[in-house]
Short mmCIF file of C-alpha atoms and ligand atoms in Angstrom, two decimals:
data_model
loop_
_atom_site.label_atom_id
_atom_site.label_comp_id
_atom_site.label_asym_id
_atom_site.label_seq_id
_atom_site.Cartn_x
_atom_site.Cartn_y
_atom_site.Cartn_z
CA UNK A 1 -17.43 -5.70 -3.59
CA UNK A 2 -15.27 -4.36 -0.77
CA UNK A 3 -14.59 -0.23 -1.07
CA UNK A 4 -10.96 0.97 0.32
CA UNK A 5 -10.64 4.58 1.31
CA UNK A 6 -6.95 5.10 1.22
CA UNK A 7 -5.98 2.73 -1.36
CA UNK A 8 -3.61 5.15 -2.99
CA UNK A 9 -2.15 4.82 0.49
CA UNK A 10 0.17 2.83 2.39
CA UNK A 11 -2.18 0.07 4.29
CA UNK A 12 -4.55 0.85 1.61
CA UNK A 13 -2.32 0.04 -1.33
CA UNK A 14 -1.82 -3.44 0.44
CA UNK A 15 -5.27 -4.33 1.12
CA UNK A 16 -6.36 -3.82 -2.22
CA UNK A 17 -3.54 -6.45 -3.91
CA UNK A 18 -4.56 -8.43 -0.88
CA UNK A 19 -8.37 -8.75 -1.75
CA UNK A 20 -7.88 -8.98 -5.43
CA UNK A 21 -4.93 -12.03 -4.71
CA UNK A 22 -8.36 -13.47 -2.86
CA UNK A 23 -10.72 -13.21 -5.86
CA UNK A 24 -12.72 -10.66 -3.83
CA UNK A 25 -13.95 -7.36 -6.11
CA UNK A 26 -12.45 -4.13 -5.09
CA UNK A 27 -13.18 -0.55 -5.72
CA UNK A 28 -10.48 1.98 -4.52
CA UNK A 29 -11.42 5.34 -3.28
CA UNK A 30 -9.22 8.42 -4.28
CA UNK A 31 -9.40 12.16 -5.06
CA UNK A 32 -7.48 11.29 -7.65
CA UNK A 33 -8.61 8.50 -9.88
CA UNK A 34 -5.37 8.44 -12.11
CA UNK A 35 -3.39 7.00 -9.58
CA UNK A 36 -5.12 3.83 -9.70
CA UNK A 37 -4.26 1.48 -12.45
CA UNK A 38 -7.86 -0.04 -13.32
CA UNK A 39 -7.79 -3.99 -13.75
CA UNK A 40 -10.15 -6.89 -13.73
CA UNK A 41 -11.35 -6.67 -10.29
CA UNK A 42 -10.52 -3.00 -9.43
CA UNK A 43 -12.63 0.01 -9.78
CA UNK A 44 -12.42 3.37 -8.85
CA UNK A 45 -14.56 5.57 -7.32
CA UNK A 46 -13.92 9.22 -6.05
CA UNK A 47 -16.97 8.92 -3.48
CA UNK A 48 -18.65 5.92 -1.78
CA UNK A 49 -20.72 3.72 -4.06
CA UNK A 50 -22.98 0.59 -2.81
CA UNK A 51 -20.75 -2.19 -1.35
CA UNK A 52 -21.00 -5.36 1.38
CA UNK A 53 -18.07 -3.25 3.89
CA UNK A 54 -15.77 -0.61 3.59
CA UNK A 55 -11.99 -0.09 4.96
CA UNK A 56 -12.28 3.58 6.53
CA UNK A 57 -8.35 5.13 6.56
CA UNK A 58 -8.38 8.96 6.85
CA UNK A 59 -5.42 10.66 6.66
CA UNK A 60 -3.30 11.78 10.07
CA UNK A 61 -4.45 14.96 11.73
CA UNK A 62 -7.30 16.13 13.83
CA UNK A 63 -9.75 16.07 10.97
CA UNK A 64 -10.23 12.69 11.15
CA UNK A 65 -13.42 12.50 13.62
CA UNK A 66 -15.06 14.63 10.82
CA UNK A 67 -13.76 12.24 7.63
CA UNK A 68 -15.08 9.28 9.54
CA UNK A 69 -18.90 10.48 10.04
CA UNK A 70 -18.69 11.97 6.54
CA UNK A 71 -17.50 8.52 5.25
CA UNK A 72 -19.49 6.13 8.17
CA UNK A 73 -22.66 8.40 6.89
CA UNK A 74 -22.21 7.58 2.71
CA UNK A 75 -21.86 4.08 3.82
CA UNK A 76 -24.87 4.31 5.34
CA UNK A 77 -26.72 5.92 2.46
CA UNK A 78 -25.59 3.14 0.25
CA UNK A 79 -26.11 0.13 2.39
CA UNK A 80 -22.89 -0.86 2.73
CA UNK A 81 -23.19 -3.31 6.08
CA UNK A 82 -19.63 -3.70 7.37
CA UNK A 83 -16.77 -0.76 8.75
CA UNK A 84 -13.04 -1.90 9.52
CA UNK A 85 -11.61 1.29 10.68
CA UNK A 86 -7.78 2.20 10.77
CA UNK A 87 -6.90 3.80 14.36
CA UNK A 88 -4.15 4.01 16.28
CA UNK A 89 -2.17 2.50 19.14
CA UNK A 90 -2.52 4.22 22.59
CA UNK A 91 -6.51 5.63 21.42
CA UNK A 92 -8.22 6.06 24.39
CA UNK A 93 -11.42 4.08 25.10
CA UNK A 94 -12.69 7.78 26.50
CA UNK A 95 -11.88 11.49 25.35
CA UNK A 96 -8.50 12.84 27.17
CA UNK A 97 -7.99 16.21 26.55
CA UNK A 98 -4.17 16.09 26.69
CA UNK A 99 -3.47 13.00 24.86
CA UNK A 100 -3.98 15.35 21.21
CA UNK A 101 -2.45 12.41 19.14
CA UNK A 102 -4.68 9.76 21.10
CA UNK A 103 -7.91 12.02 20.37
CA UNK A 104 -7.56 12.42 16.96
CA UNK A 105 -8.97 8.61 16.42
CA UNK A 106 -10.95 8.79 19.65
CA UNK A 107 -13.92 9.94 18.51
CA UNK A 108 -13.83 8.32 14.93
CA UNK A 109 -13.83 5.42 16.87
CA UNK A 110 -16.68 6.46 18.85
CA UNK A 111 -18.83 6.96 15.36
CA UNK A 112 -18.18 3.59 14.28
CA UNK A 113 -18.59 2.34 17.63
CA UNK A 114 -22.50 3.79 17.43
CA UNK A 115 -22.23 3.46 13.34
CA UNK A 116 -24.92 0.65 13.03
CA UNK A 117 -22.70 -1.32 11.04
CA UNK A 118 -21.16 -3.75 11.83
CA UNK A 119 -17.31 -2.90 12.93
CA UNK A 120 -13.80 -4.17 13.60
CA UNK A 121 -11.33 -1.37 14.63
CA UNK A 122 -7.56 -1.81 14.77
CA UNK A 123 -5.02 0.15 16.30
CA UNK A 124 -1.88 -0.41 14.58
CA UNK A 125 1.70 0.52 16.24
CA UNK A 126 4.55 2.52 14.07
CA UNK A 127 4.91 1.53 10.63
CA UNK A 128 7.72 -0.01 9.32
CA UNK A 129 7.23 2.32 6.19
CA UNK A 130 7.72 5.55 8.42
CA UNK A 131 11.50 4.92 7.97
CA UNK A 132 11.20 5.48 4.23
CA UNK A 133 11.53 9.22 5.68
CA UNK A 134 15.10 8.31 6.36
CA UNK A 135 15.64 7.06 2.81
CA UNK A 136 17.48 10.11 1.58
CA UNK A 137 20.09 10.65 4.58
CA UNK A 138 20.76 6.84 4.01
CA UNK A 139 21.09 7.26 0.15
CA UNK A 140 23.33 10.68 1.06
CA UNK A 141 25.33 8.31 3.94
CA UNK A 142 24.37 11.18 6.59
CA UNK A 143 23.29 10.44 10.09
CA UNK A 144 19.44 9.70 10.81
CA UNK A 145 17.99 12.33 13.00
CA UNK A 146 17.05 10.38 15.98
CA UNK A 147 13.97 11.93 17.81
CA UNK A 148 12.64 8.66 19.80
CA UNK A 149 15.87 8.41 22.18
CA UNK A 150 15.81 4.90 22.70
CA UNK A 151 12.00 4.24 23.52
CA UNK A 152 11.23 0.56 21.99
CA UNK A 153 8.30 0.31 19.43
CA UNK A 154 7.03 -2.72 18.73
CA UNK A 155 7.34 -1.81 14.85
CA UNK A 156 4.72 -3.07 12.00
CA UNK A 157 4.66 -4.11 8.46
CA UNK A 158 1.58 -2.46 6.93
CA UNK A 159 1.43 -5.57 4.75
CA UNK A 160 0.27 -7.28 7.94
CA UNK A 161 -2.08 -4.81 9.19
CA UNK A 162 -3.67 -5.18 5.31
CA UNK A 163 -3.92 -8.97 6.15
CA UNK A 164 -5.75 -8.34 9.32
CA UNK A 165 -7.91 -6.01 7.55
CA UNK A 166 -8.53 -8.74 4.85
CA UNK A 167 -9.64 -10.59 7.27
CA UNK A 168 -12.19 -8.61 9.19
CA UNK A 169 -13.72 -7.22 5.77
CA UNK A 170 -14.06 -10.77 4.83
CA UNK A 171 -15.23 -12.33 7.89
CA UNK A 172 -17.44 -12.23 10.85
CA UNK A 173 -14.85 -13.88 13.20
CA UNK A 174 -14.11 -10.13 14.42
CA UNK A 175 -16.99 -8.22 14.57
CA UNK A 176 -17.07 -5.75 17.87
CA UNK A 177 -13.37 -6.46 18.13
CA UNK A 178 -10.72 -3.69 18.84
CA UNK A 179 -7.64 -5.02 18.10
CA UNK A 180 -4.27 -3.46 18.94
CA UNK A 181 -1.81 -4.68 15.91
CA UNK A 182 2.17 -4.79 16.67
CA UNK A 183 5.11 -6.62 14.94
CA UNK A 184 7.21 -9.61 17.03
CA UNK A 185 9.92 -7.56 18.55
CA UNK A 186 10.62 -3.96 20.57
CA UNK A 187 12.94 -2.04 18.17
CA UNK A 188 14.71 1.40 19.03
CA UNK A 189 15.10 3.85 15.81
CA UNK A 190 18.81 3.49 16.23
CA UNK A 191 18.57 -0.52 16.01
CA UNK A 192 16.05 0.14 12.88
CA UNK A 193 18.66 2.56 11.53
CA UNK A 194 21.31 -0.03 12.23
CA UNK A 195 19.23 -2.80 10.27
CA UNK A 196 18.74 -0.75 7.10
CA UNK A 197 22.39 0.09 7.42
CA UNK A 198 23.08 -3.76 7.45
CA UNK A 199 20.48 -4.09 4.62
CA UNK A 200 21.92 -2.04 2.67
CA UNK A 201 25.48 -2.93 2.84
CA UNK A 202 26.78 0.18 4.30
CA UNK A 203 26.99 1.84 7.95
CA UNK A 204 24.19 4.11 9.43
CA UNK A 205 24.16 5.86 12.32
CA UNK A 206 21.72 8.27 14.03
CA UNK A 207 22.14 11.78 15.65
CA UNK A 208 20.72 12.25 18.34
CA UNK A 209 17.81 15.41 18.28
CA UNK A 210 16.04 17.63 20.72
CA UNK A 211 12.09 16.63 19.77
CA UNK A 212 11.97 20.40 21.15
CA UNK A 213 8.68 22.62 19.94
CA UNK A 214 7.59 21.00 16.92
CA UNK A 215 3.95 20.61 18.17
CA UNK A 216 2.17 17.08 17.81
CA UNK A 217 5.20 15.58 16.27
CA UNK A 218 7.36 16.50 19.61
CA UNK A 219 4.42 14.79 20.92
CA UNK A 220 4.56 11.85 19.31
CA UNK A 221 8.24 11.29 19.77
CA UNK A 222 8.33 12.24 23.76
CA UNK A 223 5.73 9.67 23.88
CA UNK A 224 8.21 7.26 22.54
CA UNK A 225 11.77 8.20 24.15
CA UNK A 226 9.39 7.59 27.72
CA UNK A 227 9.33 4.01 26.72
CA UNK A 228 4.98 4.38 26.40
CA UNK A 229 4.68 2.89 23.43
CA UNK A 230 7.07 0.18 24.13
CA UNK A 231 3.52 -2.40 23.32
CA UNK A 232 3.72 -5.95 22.21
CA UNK A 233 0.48 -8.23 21.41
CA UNK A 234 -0.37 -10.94 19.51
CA UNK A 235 -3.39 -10.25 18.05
CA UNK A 236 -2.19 -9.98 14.51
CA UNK A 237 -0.75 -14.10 15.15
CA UNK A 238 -4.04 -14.99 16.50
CA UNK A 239 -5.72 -13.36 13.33
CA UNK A 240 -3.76 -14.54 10.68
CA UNK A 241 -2.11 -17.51 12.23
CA UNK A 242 1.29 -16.48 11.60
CA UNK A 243 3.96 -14.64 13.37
CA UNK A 244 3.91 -10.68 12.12
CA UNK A 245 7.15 -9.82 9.98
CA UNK A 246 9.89 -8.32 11.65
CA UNK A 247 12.03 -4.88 10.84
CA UNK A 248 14.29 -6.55 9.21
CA UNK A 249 12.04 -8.65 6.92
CA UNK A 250 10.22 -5.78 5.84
CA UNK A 251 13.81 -3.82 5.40
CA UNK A 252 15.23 -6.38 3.23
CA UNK A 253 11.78 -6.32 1.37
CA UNK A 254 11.99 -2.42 0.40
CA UNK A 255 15.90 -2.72 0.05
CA UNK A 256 15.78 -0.66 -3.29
CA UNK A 257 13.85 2.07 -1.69
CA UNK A 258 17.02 3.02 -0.09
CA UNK A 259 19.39 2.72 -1.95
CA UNK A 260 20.62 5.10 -4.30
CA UNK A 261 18.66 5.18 -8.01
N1 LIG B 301 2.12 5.83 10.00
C1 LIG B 301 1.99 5.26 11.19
O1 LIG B 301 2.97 4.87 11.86
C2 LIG B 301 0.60 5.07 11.76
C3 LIG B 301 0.47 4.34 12.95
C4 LIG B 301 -0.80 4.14 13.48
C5 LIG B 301 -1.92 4.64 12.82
N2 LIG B 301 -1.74 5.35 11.67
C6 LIG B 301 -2.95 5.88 11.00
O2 LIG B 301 -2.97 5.44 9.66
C7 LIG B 301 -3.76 6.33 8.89
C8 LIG B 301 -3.10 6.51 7.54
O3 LIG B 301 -1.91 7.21 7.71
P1 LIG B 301 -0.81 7.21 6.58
O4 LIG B 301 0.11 8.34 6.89
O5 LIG B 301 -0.22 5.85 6.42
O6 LIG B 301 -1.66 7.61 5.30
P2 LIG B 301 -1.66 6.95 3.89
O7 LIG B 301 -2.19 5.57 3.99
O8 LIG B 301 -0.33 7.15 3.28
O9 LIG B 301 -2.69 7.88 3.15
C9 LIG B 301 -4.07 7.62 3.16
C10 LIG B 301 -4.78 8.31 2.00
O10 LIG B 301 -5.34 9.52 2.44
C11 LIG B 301 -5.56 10.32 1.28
N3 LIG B 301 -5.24 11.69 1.68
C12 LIG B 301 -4.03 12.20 1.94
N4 LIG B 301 -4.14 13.49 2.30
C13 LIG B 301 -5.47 13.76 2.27
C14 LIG B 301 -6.25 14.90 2.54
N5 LIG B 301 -5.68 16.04 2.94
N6 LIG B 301 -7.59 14.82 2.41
C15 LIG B 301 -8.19 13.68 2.01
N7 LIG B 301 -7.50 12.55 1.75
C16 LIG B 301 -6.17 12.61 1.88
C17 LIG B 301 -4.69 9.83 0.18
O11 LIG B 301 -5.54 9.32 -0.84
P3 LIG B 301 -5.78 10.04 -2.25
O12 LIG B 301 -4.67 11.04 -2.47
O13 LIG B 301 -5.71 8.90 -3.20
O14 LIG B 301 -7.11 10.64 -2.14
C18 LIG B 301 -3.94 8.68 0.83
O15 LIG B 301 -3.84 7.56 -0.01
C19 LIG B 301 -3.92 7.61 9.74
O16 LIG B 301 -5.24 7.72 10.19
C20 LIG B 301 -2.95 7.39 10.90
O17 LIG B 301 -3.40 7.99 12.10
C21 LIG B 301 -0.52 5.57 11.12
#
């Protein structure tokens, strides 16, 4: 039985359909156990229970060094032998004391890293899912607020990192690995914008913003207008032996989300 942390979540939600499509038992993690529709294969669990491995996924923010020991130390307790961690792109091997979005995963890392378990860690890129947050200026047919100037991402579908997770969980082909997860292609926000537009069948533009003072979020998108995150690898085709999908696949996917009810 494989334990998800997360799986009310966005990679987590994927994983879980992912394992269960496998045959493989899953128990999802939540405070909330009503938000997880119980089925053969799926339990749920509002703290860690014995398992073979466990997908750790704590939510953004600078708690997360203290979620992952909580979490890496129940695993622990229970036996549970394997750790495939969620980080993020651009996590440095080694604290840096200005890189505040970088250090949040740093040391999580770190703990899992010295965990005893065995590990996998992937650093995923932007989601493709982050643009649901433009979902109601598209529905409204106002402008996108454009943060990101035109710094390139190479953009992911969290269905894919899910499938590399599957994998690792699954596996011993990537134990010790750190694996930084992108889609194919650099994509601007205003060429994602422009997509959804396309995909749903009428224009979309972006205005351009000011990040200005808006703390690690200004961060975040500074680091993108500079063109830093503008990262392309192939470790999700090595892993799963297929291309990643693009921005556009994933767009015409979620069509309905944007559209109006
Ligand atoms: N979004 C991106 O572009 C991106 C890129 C790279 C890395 N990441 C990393 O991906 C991870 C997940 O981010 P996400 O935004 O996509 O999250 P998410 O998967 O949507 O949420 C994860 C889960 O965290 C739980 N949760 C939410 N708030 C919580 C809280 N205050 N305390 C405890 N649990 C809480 C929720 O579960 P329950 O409510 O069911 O308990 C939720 O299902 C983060 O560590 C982030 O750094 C994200």
């Amino acid at each position: 039985m494989i334990l998800v942390l997360g799986a009310t979540g966005t990679t987590g939600s994927a994983l879980v359909e992912t394992l269960l499509a496998r045959g493989r038992e899953v128990t999802a993690v939540t405070r909330d156990p009503s938000k997880v529709a119980v089925r053969d294969g799926l339990a749920v669990s509002t703290s860690i229970v014995p398992a073979e491995a466990i997908y750790l996924v704590a939510p953004p923010g600078p708690e997360i060094v203290e979620h992952d020991r909580r979490y890496l130390e129940a695993a622990r307790a229970n036996g549970i032998g394997r750790v495939v961690k969620l980080s993020a792109i651009g996590t440095p091997e080694t604290p840096v004391p200005d890189n505040q979005l970088g250090s949040w995963h740093q040391p999580g890392e770190e703990a899992v890293r010295r965990s005893g378990l065995v590990w996998t860690i992937l650093r995923p890129t932007t989601f493709a899912s982050n643009s649901l947050a433009w979902a109601d200026d598209l529905r409204s047919g106002r402008p996108v607020p454009n943060f990101w100037g035109d710094g390139q991402q190479g953009v992911i579908d969290p269905a894919d990192i899910a499938a590399v997770a599957a994998e690792a969980l699954t596996g011993d082909d990537h134990d010790g690995q750190t694996y930084t997860l992108t889609g194919p292609e650099l994509i601007t926000v205003p060429e994602q914008v422009a997509i959804l537009g396309e995909v749903i069948g009428g224009g979309a533009t972006t205005k351009d913003m000011d990040a200005g003072e808006i703390g690690v979020f200004a961060e975040g998108a500074r680091f993108v207008r500079e063109g830093r995150n503008a990262v392309l690898t192939d470790d999700v085709e090595r892993i799963l032996g297929r291309r990643p999908a693009t921005f556009r696949a994933w767009a015409e996917a979620n069509r309905a989300r944007f559209q109006p009810a």
